[in-house]
Amino acid sequence: MVLLTILKKLKQKEKEMRLLMLGLDNAGKTTILKKFNGEDVHTISPTLGFNIKTLEHQNYQLNIWDVGGQKSLRSYWRNYFESTDGLVWVVDSIDRRRMEDCTKELHSLLQEERLAGATLLVFANKQDLPGSMTADEIKEALNLDSIETHHWRIVGCSAMNGDNLLAGIDWLVEDIGARIFTLE
Amino acid sequence: MTLEVADECAEKEVDVIGLGCSKESFTEHLEVEKLIEELRTSAQHQTSPTDIRLVERNWQRFAFILDQYQEQPHLIDSHLDGLLTQIINIIREEGLDLEVKHVAFRCLYFISKVRGYKVVARHLPHETADLEPLLNYLENQDPGVQLKWETHYGLLLWLSIVVKIPFHLQRFDTNTSEPIMERILNVCKKYLAGATKAQDMAFYVSAIYLTRPDVKDSYLPGFIKWAHEILTKESAQFKKGVLSTLAGVFKHGQREQMMEHAHDVLRTILTIKFQPSELLIVKKPLVKLTQRIGLIFLKPRVASWRYQRGSRSLAANLQQSQPVEMKTVTSVNDEDDDDYDVPEEIEEVLDEILQALRDKNREVQYSAAKGIGRLTSRLSKNFADQVIESIMELFSLRESDMAWHGGCLSLAELARRGLLLPQRLSSVLPYVEQAMLYDELRGNFSVGSAVRDAACYLCWALARSYDPSLLQPFVHQLAKSLVITTVFDREVNCRRAAASAFQEHVGRQGTFPHGIDILTTCDYFAVGLRKNAYLQLSLFVAQYEEYRPHLVQHLVDRKIVHWDTVIRQLTSQALHQMTFLDPESMKVILSNQILPRCTNPELYLRHGSILASGKVINALCQVAKDHQRRAADEFGDALMESIIQICIDILEERFWRSFGGDQMRVAVCHFIQDLSSGGFPLPDTVVDQCLASADSNVQQSAIRAVTALIGEYFQHQPTEKLTSLLNNFLPEVTSNNQQARVGNALALGSMPRFLLTVSLREVIKQLCTCALITDKTLQWAESRKNALTALSLVCTTVGIAPSSSGGVDQPTLAGIFRTLIDGLEDYTVDSRGDIGAIVRESAMSSIQVVLVLTNTSQPELLDANLIRSVLHAVAKQSTEQIRRTRLLATNVFSSLLYCDPTIPHIQQLEELRSIIPPPPLDISTEKECFDLWMKVMRLDSYRKAVITGLVSSIGSLTESLVKSSSAPFMSYLRQLVAESKLDELNLVTRDILDMFRENLNSVRFMPYIFNFLDHLLSSGCLDSIFKSISLSLLNLIRTEMTSGGKPLKLLISSVDLYCHLLRGDQVTFDKSIIHLLNLLVNRFPRVRKITATKLYETLLTLTDISPSLANHQDEILAILSDTDWDEDVETLKPVKNQLRSLFIPTSSP
């Protein structure tokens, strides 16, 4: 397993972290990723599926995995070369009807052993639209206060105009950084 | 250090990544501080031996706490200063014993192991006042005393920060002593030779020290000269130290200033010839040093020509209001490249490092790969291209696996740095594809999994580094190779690596055909099991046209001929499944590629091809059936003919002889089985030939082949033919060769009904004979086991039918039961131990089958005697000493109780059912099992059977078994006494005595009985009724002991029993004494001594003795203890007579 030792060192040296972007469909995951990547956010088709982008932020290399519309998420938790350091759970703040589904999905996801230790950032997306639930309301709805196994935070944001996206990512990266990286 | 890391990784296997998040903060810092204090105290007070355990425990705890943070060392940071201060205070304390300080150094080492020495060094105090004492300390230590290496390590570590003091060192000199600069240098040199971990520190300090501005000018040239001397004559360890120091010097020193030395040092290391044995140790620092010198020659710069993928800063992107065009620019400004001046030494340096990529040592390879990366980034585009050209030369069939591995690593390194230009991809990718299949046989193992692993890593790196548009032309090639490795690699790490690389490509390139479907199915977890990958995942991927032909072709080209038999088998099964997806093209592959290789002289290829063609033909036959076509039509004339020809060819004996013959036989058997069960139309002559071949060594695979063959091709043959066929097997079942019996018995059991009914009585007679123990077949437990299993199989196949023809009739059935019950008494022992156990187990299972069968079809054939003896025998097995047998027996017993319809004539059925739960039973511990049967023992009908079984458990030699079996039994007896149920107690003892009587002169069982009685009598459970049974017990023991020669062990056991019997009534006492006295003059001195001791002990503890004996007791005891029982028997006889007269005064003259 020499190769893996090397990779572990590389991860430390290059300060890489892997973030998984999840959520129900139409929550805005790909829009957020495109926004991060500086791409046009007005032409997004719903079935993009699976997307990895590498971005630099705060001297870290973020490998962001946008996993949407797939039946099995299990395949993405870890692979031979990487495991997940952070979860970004994106919520569609105006879709009150599916908030219950959303809660169920999130909590069953957090049960996964392989995600233990991963930091959780909840993006309450689409705050720019009228009638959206506030971040606090969503916190209640998702029962986030019951989560004790993961560091978490909820941030209200808008992928379309970019509000608060940076604040959320800043917190996430700092939290992960303090946990897994040697800070010089 | 690296070794340790490697070990750790081996332990945690591939799960090393991802463990880095288990801790939140350094919670145990107070405990660690306390531990350091305790360790110090115990070292100070010269621990007494009792405290050593405590010290050891403290160390262990200390190491354990810190090791938890190995993966997240930064968590310690907040408490690091406190810990270090505590340690340094101990070290600084004046007049403290060096041993105590050593403890502190050990703690320091543990901390720097976890946190990393560079970080720890930064937190150590660096006051000028420390320099002098530190130097003194180091000078007074002997680097040769390896046990003190932690002290040396710690001192040097500390020195590494102290020597950075920003004052000119001459200022510290006093006139009296040596200049301080000289002293530091000498200390460094002294420790460079060491073979301990302290050496790592020594060259770290040396490099830092020698690059100090003041030291560099005055001492570096001298050091280099000294190094040259060392490199020519000293030990490899010493050389390693010197080379590492130089590598450090060239790393830390300023480029311009180092330039003047670079040339000389390079000359030195290139000219010195190292011994191959030395290279193991020296190679890594050598490559490092070469690389560092190379970097000195080249001006640092960012290669203008490197490949960059657009803007990637998240924050910057977010700030942009307008979306930006993705720029994937390869900035092409070649103008400044070619005039860039490259010193000629660079060629030599690169040559050296490229060579190191082929090194046997992975660390050296990786170091070289990194070096290539660093150097290339400073080269001009043309020059860099030449480097890549040379790396590509590593991918040649003439190169070793190490070269391939090194090549993959360095290409990945270049790709990550953007130095592998997109134009190169087209020439690199074919090699990647080859590397992913690299597998080279070396004797009976293979190398190459590391190459394949590294190739997957390279693919992964490519996915991360290049824009989708650049990789587009190679997508199919990459996808194909990665999928093949994902599902068909032999090693789990390669499958996982390939799956990960595939995932990365799908996520970043998005252009892989069916990418998401495949990656979600063939994920990290799913590819973990090889069988699953071969049979399930491959089938899933094969549904896609893009991949199927490649998968099949890969199997045919690479895996049929694979060196691992298991892989060849899996391959044939995978091909079998894929045949259904596309029968037509499989037919072509079968006739063109697989069949012709069935007679290839190369064993693996031949073996794999035979297995594969069998499976494929079988599948094609099924396809024909599904389409309601005749097999002959399905295959076509030409193919039919070649298949039949191949059958004839592979049955030829020349393939079976010599090396690999065994494997070939098995393969041919599988082949025949596949053809037969598929219903392939074979001509009779070939069938006969198959039969002859398969029959010659009838073992597992052959049995399946033969039964399949007969089932398919003999179904409608005339009786004469069947009779003669059956006559092939029948005599073999009672052959004089055990193996022949083993195989043929089972084969007979698996025969189809139409063959068995030809001569059923004969079949069963032969099997019963085979199951019989005769003098000649005493040890043949395996053949008996198979015969019993075969009997049950035959009964199942033909059924029980007393009247109608073709079934087992009543007399035959009785014979079968007799044989089976006899099988339960098989206690054959050979060098492997109680091998009769397998016969007994087989007998029990068979009894269950036959009994249930009879009960459902012809219950009137079961009589009370039969049922009773079966249940008794099984009950007895349930409490015997082998755990597996006990569990099986208990299960069989339970199944018989709850059989539907209920088996008639079971005594006390209701009581039994209330005790034993229905099957399947879940009995995990011995205690549960014995507790269960202890309850059954209270039922009159089963008491004796259970006790008989218990005797062999309680009387056995395994202590845990004796405990778990005797405890419930004894407590049962005590309970009887306590509740005054003397009647029941008497029944128990009666059964015990009966059991004893029935087994008189049983060589096997008697030791168990004696041990059992000893346990029973020592327990005191029978004290209340002992006097009433003592005489009959004595008589039994006497009968046993006086008939024929008995083994020494039994003699010794009998002493115990006689001594117990002294507590019996007067008559028993007198008689027992006589026996004991006789044993005192036994011809074995050991028996005499043991008898004397036992008798002495017993007399001392005897409570109610006759008054006459009480008078003599002291005298008797004196004689027993004072006599030397090693003396000659003749001299002892008078002593015995004297004792006799003392014991039994009336009979003395």
PDB file of N, CA, C and O in Angstrom, chain B residues 243-244 246-252 255 258 262 285-298 349 353 370-371 374-375 378:
ATOM      1  N   LEU B 243      25.478  11.112   3.082  1.00  0.00           N
ATOM      2  CA  LEU B 243      24.730  11.495   1.881  1.00  0.00           C
ATOM      3  C   LEU B 243      23.494  12.299   2.248  1.00  0.00           C
ATOM      4  O   LEU B 243      23.171  13.305   1.611  1.00  0.00           O
ATOM      5  N   SER B 244      22.802  11.861   3.303  1.00  0.00           N
ATOM      6  CA  SER B 244      21.605  12.585   3.699  1.00  0.00           C
ATOM      7  C   SER B 244      21.961  13.990   4.149  1.00  0.00           C
ATOM      8  O   SER B 244      21.223  14.945   3.873  1.00  0.00           O
ATOM      9  N   LEU B 246      24.437  15.813   3.095  1.00  0.00           N
ATOM     10  CA  LEU B 246      24.718  16.606   1.898  1.00  0.00           C
ATOM     11  C   LEU B 246      23.427  16.991   1.174  1.00  0.00           C
ATOM     12  O   LEU B 246      23.263  18.130   0.737  1.00  0.00           O
ATOM     13  N   ALA B 247      22.504  16.020   1.091  1.00  0.00           N
ATOM     14  CA  ALA B 247      21.228  16.328   0.446  1.00  0.00           C
ATOM     15  C   ALA B 247      20.554  17.480   1.168  1.00  0.00           C
ATOM     16  O   ALA B 247      20.006  18.402   0.542  1.00  0.00           O
ATOM     17  N   GLY B 248      20.604  17.439   2.492  1.00  0.00           N
ATOM     18  CA  GLY B 248      20.016  18.514   3.289  1.00  0.00           C
ATOM     19  C   GLY B 248      20.727  19.833   3.056  1.00  0.00           C
ATOM     20  O   GLY B 248      20.087  20.885   2.943  1.00  0.00           O
ATOM     21  N   VAL B 249      22.042  19.771   2.982  1.00  0.00           N
ATOM     22  CA  VAL B 249      22.823  20.985   2.767  1.00  0.00           C
ATOM     23  C   VAL B 249      22.412  21.639   1.455  1.00  0.00           C
ATOM     24  O   VAL B 249      22.149  22.831   1.385  1.00  0.00           O
ATOM     25  N   PHE B 250      22.294  20.833   0.404  1.00  0.00           N
ATOM     26  CA  PHE B 250      21.935  21.400  -0.896  1.00  0.00           C
ATOM     27  C   PHE B 250      20.489  21.856  -0.938  1.00  0.00           C
ATOM     28  O   PHE B 250      20.101  22.659  -1.764  1.00  0.00           O
ATOM     29  N   LYS B 251      19.670  21.317  -0.028  1.00  0.00           N
ATOM     30  CA  LYS B 251      18.283  21.754   0.006  1.00  0.00           C
ATOM     31  C   LYS B 251      18.176  23.092   0.739  1.00  0.00           C
ATOM     32  O   LYS B 251      17.509  24.013   0.282  1.00  0.00           O
ATOM     33  N   HIS B 252      18.834  23.175   1.905  1.00  0.00           N
ATOM     34  CA  HIS B 252      18.692  24.366   2.738  1.00  0.00           C
ATOM     35  C   HIS B 252      19.563  25.525   2.253  1.00  0.00           C
ATOM     36  O   HIS B 252      19.211  26.685   2.441  1.00  0.00           O
ATOM     37  N   ARG B 255      21.098  28.747  -3.435  1.00  0.00           N
ATOM     38  CA  ARG B 255      21.494  28.150  -4.701  1.00  0.00           C
ATOM     39  C   ARG B 255      22.836  28.689  -5.207  1.00  0.00           C
ATOM     40  O   ARG B 255      23.747  27.921  -5.529  1.00  0.00           O
ATOM     41  N   MET B 258      25.790  27.476  -3.237  1.00  0.00           N
ATOM     42  CA  MET B 258      26.049  26.041  -3.280  1.00  0.00           C
ATOM     43  C   MET B 258      26.675  25.631  -4.609  1.00  0.00           C
ATOM     44  O   MET B 258      27.254  24.568  -4.739  1.00  0.00           O
ATOM     45  N   ALA B 262      28.612  22.102  -5.913  1.00  0.00           N
ATOM     46  CA  ALA B 262      27.743  21.136  -6.584  1.00  0.00           C
ATOM     47  C   ALA B 262      28.518  20.229  -7.530  1.00  0.00           C
ATOM     48  O   ALA B 262      28.344  19.005  -7.539  1.00  0.00           O
ATOM     49  N   PRO B 285      18.997   8.270  -0.141  1.00  0.00           N
ATOM     50  CA  PRO B 285      19.674   9.566  -0.004  1.00  0.00           C
ATOM     51  C   PRO B 285      20.500   9.917  -1.229  1.00  0.00           C
ATOM     52  O   PRO B 285      20.636  11.101  -1.563  1.00  0.00           O
ATOM     53  N   LEU B 286      20.991   8.901  -1.912  1.00  0.00           N
ATOM     54  CA  LEU B 286      21.800   9.156  -3.096  1.00  0.00           C
ATOM     55  C   LEU B 286      20.958   9.826  -4.180  1.00  0.00           C
ATOM     56  O   LEU B 286      21.356  10.832  -4.777  1.00  0.00           O
ATOM     57  N   VAL B 287      19.769   9.270  -4.400  1.00  0.00           N
ATOM     58  CA  VAL B 287      18.882   9.852  -5.412  1.00  0.00           C
ATOM     59  C   VAL B 287      18.460  11.247  -5.001  1.00  0.00           C
ATOM     60  O   VAL B 287      18.417  12.176  -5.811  1.00  0.00           O
ATOM     61  N   LYS B 288      18.178  11.400  -3.728  1.00  0.00           N
ATOM     62  CA  LYS B 288      17.778  12.711  -3.210  1.00  0.00           C
ATOM     63  C   LYS B 288      18.864  13.739  -3.462  1.00  0.00           C
ATOM     64  O   LYS B 288      18.597  14.843  -3.936  1.00  0.00           O
ATOM     65  N   LEU B 289      20.077  13.346  -3.119  1.00  0.00           N
ATOM     66  CA  LEU B 289      21.200  14.262  -3.266  1.00  0.00           C
ATOM     67  C   LEU B 289      21.400  14.625  -4.735  1.00  0.00           C
ATOM     68  O   LEU B 289      21.581  15.792  -5.085  1.00  0.00           O
ATOM     69  N   THR B 290      21.333  13.621  -5.602  1.00  0.00           N
ATOM     70  CA  THR B 290      21.509  13.870  -7.034  1.00  0.00           C
ATOM     71  C   THR B 290      20.477  14.888  -7.502  1.00  0.00           C
ATOM     72  O   THR B 290      20.786  15.838  -8.223  1.00  0.00           O
ATOM     73  N   GLN B 291      19.234  14.677  -7.057  1.00  0.00           N
ATOM     74  CA  GLN B 291      18.149  15.562  -7.454  1.00  0.00           C
ATOM     75  C   GLN B 291      18.403  16.983  -6.953  1.00  0.00           C
ATOM     76  O   GLN B 291      18.239  17.954  -7.692  1.00  0.00           O
ATOM     77  N   ARG B 292      18.844  17.103  -5.702  1.00  0.00           N
ATOM     78  CA  ARG B 292      19.078  18.428  -5.129  1.00  0.00           C
ATOM     79  C   ARG B 292      20.202  19.162  -5.868  1.00  0.00           C
ATOM     80  O   ARG B 292      20.113  20.362  -6.104  1.00  0.00           O
ATOM     81  N   ILE B 293      21.223  18.398  -6.235  1.00  0.00           N
ATOM     82  CA  ILE B 293      22.314  19.025  -6.981  1.00  0.00           C
ATOM     83  C   ILE B 293      21.798  19.497  -8.327  1.00  0.00           C
ATOM     84  O   ILE B 293      22.108  20.599  -8.788  1.00  0.00           O
ATOM     85  N   GLY B 294      20.963  18.662  -8.944  1.00  0.00           N
ATOM     86  CA  GLY B 294      20.365  19.043 -10.222  1.00  0.00           C
ATOM     87  C   GLY B 294      19.628  20.361 -10.091  1.00  0.00           C
ATOM     88  O   GLY B 294      19.728  21.249 -10.943  1.00  0.00           O
ATOM     89  N   LEU B 295      18.868  20.501  -8.983  1.00  0.00           N
ATOM     90  CA  LEU B 295      18.092  21.723  -8.797  1.00  0.00           C
ATOM     91  C   LEU B 295      18.989  22.939  -8.581  1.00  0.00           C
ATOM     92  O   LEU B 295      18.608  24.060  -8.896  1.00  0.00           O
ATOM     93  N   ILE B 296      20.180  22.686  -8.012  1.00  0.00           N
ATOM     94  CA  ILE B 296      21.123  23.789  -7.822  1.00  0.00           C
ATOM     95  C   ILE B 296      21.534  24.347  -9.191  1.00  0.00           C
ATOM     96  O   ILE B 296      21.678  25.544  -9.382  1.00  0.00           O
ATOM     97  N   PHE B 297      21.674  23.454 -10.155  1.00  0.00           N
ATOM     98  CA  PHE B 297      22.135  23.879 -11.478  1.00  0.00           C
ATOM     99  C   PHE B 297      21.077  24.657 -12.243  1.00  0.00           C
ATOM    100  O   PHE B 297      21.372  25.377 -13.180  1.00  0.00           O
ATOM    101  N   LEU B 298      19.824  24.480 -11.884  1.00  0.00           N
ATOM    102  CA  LEU B 298      18.751  25.087 -12.669  1.00  0.00           C
ATOM    103  C   LEU B 298      18.118  26.238 -11.915  1.00  0.00           C
ATOM    104  O   LEU B 298      17.841  26.127 -10.717  1.00  0.00           O
ATOM    105  N   VAL B 349      22.651  14.074 -14.161  1.00  0.00           N
ATOM    106  CA  VAL B 349      21.707  14.009 -13.045  1.00  0.00           C
ATOM    107  C   VAL B 349      20.427  13.310 -13.476  1.00  0.00           C
ATOM    108  O   VAL B 349      19.955  12.372 -12.821  1.00  0.00           O
ATOM    109  N   ILE B 353      18.695   9.783 -12.182  1.00  0.00           N
ATOM    110  CA  ILE B 353      17.365   9.711 -11.576  1.00  0.00           C
ATOM    111  C   ILE B 353      16.428   8.839 -12.401  1.00  0.00           C
ATOM    112  O   ILE B 353      15.621   8.084 -11.858  1.00  0.00           O
ATOM    113  N   LYS B 370       9.417  12.232  -7.843  1.00  0.00           N
ATOM    114  CA  LYS B 370       9.272  13.612  -7.395  1.00  0.00           C
ATOM    115  C   LYS B 370      10.405  14.469  -7.968  1.00  0.00           C
ATOM    116  O   LYS B 370      10.184  15.611  -8.386  1.00  0.00           O
ATOM    117  N   GLY B 371      11.609  13.872  -7.956  1.00  0.00           N
ATOM    118  CA  GLY B 371      12.754  14.598  -8.494  1.00  0.00           C
ATOM    119  C   GLY B 371      12.548  14.963  -9.941  1.00  0.00           C
ATOM    120  O   GLY B 371      12.806  16.095 -10.356  1.00  0.00           O
ATOM    121  N   ARG B 374      10.206  17.880 -10.134  1.00  0.00           N
ATOM    122  CA  ARG B 374      10.804  19.162  -9.746  1.00  0.00           C
ATOM    123  C   ARG B 374      11.751  19.671 -10.831  1.00  0.00           C
ATOM    124  O   ARG B 374      11.716  20.848 -11.198  1.00  0.00           O
ATOM    125  N   LEU B 375      12.592  18.757 -11.330  1.00  0.00           N
ATOM    126  CA  LEU B 375      13.580  19.175 -12.319  1.00  0.00           C
ATOM    127  C   LEU B 375      12.903  19.605 -13.615  1.00  0.00           C
ATOM    128  O   LEU B 375      13.254  20.626 -14.201  1.00  0.00           O
ATOM    129  N   ARG B 378      11.656  23.040 -14.204  1.00  0.00           N
ATOM    130  CA  ARG B 378      12.634  24.111 -14.413  1.00  0.00           C
ATOM    131  C   ARG B 378      13.302  24.013 -15.780  1.00  0.00           C
ATOM    132  O   ARG B 378      14.221  24.757 -16.082  1.00  0.00           O
TER     133      ARG B 378
END
